[in-house]
Coordinates of C-alpha atoms in Angstrom, one line a residue:
X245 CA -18.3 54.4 -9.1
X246 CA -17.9 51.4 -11.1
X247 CA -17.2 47.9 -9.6
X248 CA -13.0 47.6 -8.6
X249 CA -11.3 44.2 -8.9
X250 CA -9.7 43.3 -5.2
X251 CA -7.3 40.4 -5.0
X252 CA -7.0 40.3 -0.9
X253 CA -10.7 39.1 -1.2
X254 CA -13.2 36.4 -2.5
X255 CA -13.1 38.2 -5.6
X256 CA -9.8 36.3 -6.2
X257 CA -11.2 32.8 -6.2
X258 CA -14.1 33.8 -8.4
X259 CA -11.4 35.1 -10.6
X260 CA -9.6 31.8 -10.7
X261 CA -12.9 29.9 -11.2
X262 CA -13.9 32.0 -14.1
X263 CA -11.1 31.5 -16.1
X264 CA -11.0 27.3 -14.8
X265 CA -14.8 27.3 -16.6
X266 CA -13.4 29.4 -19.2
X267 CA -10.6 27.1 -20.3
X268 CA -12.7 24.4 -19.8
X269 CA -15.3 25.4 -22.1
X270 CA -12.7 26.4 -24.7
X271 CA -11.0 22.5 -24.3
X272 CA -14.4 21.4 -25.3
X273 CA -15.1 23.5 -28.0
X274 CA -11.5 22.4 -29.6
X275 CA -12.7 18.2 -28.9
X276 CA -15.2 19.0 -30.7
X277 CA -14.1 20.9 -33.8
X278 CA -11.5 18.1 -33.6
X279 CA -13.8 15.3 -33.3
X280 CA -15.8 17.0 -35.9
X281 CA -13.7 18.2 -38.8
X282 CA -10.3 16.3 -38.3
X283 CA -7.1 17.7 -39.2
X284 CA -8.5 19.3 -41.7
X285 CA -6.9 22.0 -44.4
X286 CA -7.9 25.3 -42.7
X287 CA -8.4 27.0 -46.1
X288 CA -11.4 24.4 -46.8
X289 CA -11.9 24.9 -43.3
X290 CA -13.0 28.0 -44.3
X291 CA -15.1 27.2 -47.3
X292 CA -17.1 24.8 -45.0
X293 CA -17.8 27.9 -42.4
X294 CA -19.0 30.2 -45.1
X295 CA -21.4 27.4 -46.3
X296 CA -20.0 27.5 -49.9
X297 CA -20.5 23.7 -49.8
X298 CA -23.7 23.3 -48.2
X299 CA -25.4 22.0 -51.3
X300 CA -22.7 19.8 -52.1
X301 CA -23.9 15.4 -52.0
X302 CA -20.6 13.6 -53.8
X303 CA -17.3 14.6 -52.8
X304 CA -14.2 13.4 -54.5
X305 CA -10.6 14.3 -52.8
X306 CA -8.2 13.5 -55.5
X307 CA -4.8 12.6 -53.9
X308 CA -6.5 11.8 -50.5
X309 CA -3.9 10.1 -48.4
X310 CA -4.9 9.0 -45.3
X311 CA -8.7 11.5 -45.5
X312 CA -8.0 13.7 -43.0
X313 CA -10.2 16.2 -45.5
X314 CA -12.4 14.2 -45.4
X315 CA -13.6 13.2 -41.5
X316 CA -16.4 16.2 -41.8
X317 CA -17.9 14.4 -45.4
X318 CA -17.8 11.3 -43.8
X319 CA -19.4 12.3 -40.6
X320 CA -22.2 13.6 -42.3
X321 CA -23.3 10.6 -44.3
X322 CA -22.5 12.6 -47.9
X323 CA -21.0 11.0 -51.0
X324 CA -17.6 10.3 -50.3
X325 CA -14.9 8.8 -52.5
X326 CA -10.8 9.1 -52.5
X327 CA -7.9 8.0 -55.2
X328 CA -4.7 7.9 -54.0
X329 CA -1.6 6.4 -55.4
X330 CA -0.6 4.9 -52.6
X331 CA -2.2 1.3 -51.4
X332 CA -1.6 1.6 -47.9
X333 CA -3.0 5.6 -48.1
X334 CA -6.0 4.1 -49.4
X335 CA -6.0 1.3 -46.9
X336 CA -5.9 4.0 -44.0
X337 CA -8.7 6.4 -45.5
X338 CA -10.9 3.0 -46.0
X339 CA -10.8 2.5 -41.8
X340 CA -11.2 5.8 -41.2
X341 CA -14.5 5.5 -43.6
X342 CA -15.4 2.5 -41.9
X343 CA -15.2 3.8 -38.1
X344 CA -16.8 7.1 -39.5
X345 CA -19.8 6.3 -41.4
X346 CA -22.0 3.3 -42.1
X347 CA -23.4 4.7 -45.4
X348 CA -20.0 5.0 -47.1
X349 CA -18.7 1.8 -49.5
X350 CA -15.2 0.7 -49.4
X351 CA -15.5 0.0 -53.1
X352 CA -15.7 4.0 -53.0
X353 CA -11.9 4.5 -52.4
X354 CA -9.5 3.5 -55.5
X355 CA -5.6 3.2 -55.9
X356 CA -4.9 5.4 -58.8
X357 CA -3.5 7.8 -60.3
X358 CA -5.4 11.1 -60.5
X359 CA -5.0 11.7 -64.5
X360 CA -6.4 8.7 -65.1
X361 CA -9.5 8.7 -62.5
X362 CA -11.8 5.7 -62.9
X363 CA -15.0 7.9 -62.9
X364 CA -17.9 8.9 -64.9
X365 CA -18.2 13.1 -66.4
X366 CA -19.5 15.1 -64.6
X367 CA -20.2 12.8 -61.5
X368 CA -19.2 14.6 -58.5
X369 CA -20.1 18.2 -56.7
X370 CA -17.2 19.3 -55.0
X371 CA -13.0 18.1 -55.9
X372 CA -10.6 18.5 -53.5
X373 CA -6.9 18.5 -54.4
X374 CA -5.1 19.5 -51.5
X375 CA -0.6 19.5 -51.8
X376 CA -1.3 17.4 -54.6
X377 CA -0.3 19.4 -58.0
X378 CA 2.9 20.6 -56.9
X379 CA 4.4 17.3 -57.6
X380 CA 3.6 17.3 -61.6
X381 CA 6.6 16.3 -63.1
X382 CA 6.0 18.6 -65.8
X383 CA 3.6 20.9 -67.5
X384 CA 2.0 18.2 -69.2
X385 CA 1.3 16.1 -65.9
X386 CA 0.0 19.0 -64.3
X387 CA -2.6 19.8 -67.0
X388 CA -3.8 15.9 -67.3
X389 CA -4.3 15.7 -63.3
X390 CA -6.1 19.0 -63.9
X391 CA -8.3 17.9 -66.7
X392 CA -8.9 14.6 -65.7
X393 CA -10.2 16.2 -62.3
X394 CA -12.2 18.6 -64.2
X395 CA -13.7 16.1 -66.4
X396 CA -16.0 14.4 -63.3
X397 CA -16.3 17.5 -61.6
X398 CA -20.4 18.6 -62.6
X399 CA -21.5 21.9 -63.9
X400 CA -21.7 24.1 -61.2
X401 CA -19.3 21.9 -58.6
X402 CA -16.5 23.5 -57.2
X403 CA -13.1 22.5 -57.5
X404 CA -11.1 23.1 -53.8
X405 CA -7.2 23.3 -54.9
X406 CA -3.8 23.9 -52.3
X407 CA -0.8 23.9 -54.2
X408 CA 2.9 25.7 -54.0
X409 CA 3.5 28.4 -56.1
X410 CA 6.4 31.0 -56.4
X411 CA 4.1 33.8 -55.2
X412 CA 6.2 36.4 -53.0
X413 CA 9.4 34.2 -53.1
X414 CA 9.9 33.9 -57.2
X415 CA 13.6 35.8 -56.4
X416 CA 14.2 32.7 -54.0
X417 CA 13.5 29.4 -56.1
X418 CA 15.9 27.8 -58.5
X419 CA 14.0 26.8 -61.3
X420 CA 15.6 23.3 -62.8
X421 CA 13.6 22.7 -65.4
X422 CA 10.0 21.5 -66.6
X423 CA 7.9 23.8 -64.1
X424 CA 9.6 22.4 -61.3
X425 CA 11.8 24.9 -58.5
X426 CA 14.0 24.3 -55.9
X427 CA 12.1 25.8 -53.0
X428 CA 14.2 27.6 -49.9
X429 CA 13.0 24.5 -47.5
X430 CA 15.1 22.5 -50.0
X431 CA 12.1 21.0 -51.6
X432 CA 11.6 20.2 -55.2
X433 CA 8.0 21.4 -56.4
X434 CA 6.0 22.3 -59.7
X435 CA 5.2 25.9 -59.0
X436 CA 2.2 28.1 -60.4
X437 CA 1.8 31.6 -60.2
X438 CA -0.8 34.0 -59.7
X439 CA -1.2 34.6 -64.2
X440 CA -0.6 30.7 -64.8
X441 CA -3.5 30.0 -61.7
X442 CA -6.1 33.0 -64.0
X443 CA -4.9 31.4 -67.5
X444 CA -6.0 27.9 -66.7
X445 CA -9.6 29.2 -65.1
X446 CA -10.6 30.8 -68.0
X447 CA -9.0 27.8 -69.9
X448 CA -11.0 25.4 -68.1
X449 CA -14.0 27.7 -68.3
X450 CA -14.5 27.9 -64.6
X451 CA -15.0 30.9 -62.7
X452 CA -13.2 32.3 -59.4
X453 CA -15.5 31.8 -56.2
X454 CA -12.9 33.1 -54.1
X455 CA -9.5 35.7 -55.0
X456 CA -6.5 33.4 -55.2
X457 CA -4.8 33.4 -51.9
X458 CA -1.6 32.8 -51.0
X459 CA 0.5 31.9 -47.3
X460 CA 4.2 32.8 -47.5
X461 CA 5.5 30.3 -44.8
X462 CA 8.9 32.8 -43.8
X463 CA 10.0 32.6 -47.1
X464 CA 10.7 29.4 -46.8
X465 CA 7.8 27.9 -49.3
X466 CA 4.4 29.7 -50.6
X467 CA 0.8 27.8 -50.4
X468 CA -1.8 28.9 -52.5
X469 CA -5.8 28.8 -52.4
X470 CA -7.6 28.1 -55.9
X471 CA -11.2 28.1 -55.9
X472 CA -13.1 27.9 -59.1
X473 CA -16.4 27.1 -60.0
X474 CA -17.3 25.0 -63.0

């Protein structure tokens, strides 16, 4: 006869200690990922589990804000440069680089705009542009951000990109003209779709690394995942 649970006896407070050391253990699993990784995109999140990046030295996030993509880089001594458009964005990312790593130049992180980026071709190994395309103003903006982040990306990098698209909710955006929709949150965004994301790949002459993924956030907005490979 197997062993029977009995809550009138001692097996009650083991019970309760079990799950205490459980929780416990779980709390400092979370510190760490936290302390780790940052409030990192999940979807490159991802990418870093599967080790597609393990060979990866210089790291560009195009767009960066205040690096919160960029806490796991840091933390282990890589490459690491941002652009953002925004001073005090860049101002943020440069403390965070500062309290993070003491191999990382400030001189690395620029105020700029990412179709102009003030790099060398084909200088980095891996491009993030995360929630940064969407806000193209038109079709030609979204092609020079795209090109210009191309051009210092390095044969065989990989190019990490999150952006809206109209995938699973195209009967609920108003399009207003030049690519750009009036989302169901009330937002204004460029969007892509699934044949615009395959056109450009093979335009660029990259290659998938990963099917293009998409989150429908309750209809409200749609995130999607593209991964290519130069």
């Amino acid at each position: 006869m197997g062993y029977k649970f009995n809550p009138s006896s001692g097996d009650q407070f083991l019970f309760i200690r079990i799950v205490y050391i459980f929780a416990l253990n779980m709390y400092s699993l979370q510190e760490e990922i936290q302390q780790s990784y940052g409030n990192i995109d999940i979807y490159l999140f991802d990418q870093l589990l599967k080790g597609t990046y393990q060979d990866c030295r210089s790291i560009l996030e195009a767009g960066c804000g205040s690096g919160r993509n960029l806490v796991y880089f840091l933390r282990q001594n890589m490459e690491v440069f941002g652009v953002d458009a925004d001073p005090e964005a860049i101002a943020e990312v440069i403390r965070l680089a500062s309290s993070l790593s003491n191999s990382v130049p400030i001189d690395h992180f620029f105020v700029s705009p990412v179709e102009q980026l003030p790099f060398d071709n084909e200088q980095f190994d891996l491009i993030i542009s995360s929630a940064v395309l969407h806000f193209a103003k038109n079709l030609e903006h979204f092609e020079a951000m795209l090109n210009s982040m191309w051009r210092v990306l390095k044969p065989g990098g990989y190019f990490f990109c999150r952006l809206a698209s109209d995938i699973g909710i195209e009967s609920a955006v108003q399009f207003i003209g030049n690519g750009r929709y009036i989302l169901p949150d009330q937002s204004e965004r460029f969007l892509v779709n699934q044949e615009m994301l395959l056109r450009f790949t093979k335009k660029l002459g990259g290659t998938l690394h990963e099917p293009i993924k998409t989150t429908n956030v309750q209809n409200l907005r749609s995130m999607t995942t593209w991964c290519v490979r130069k």
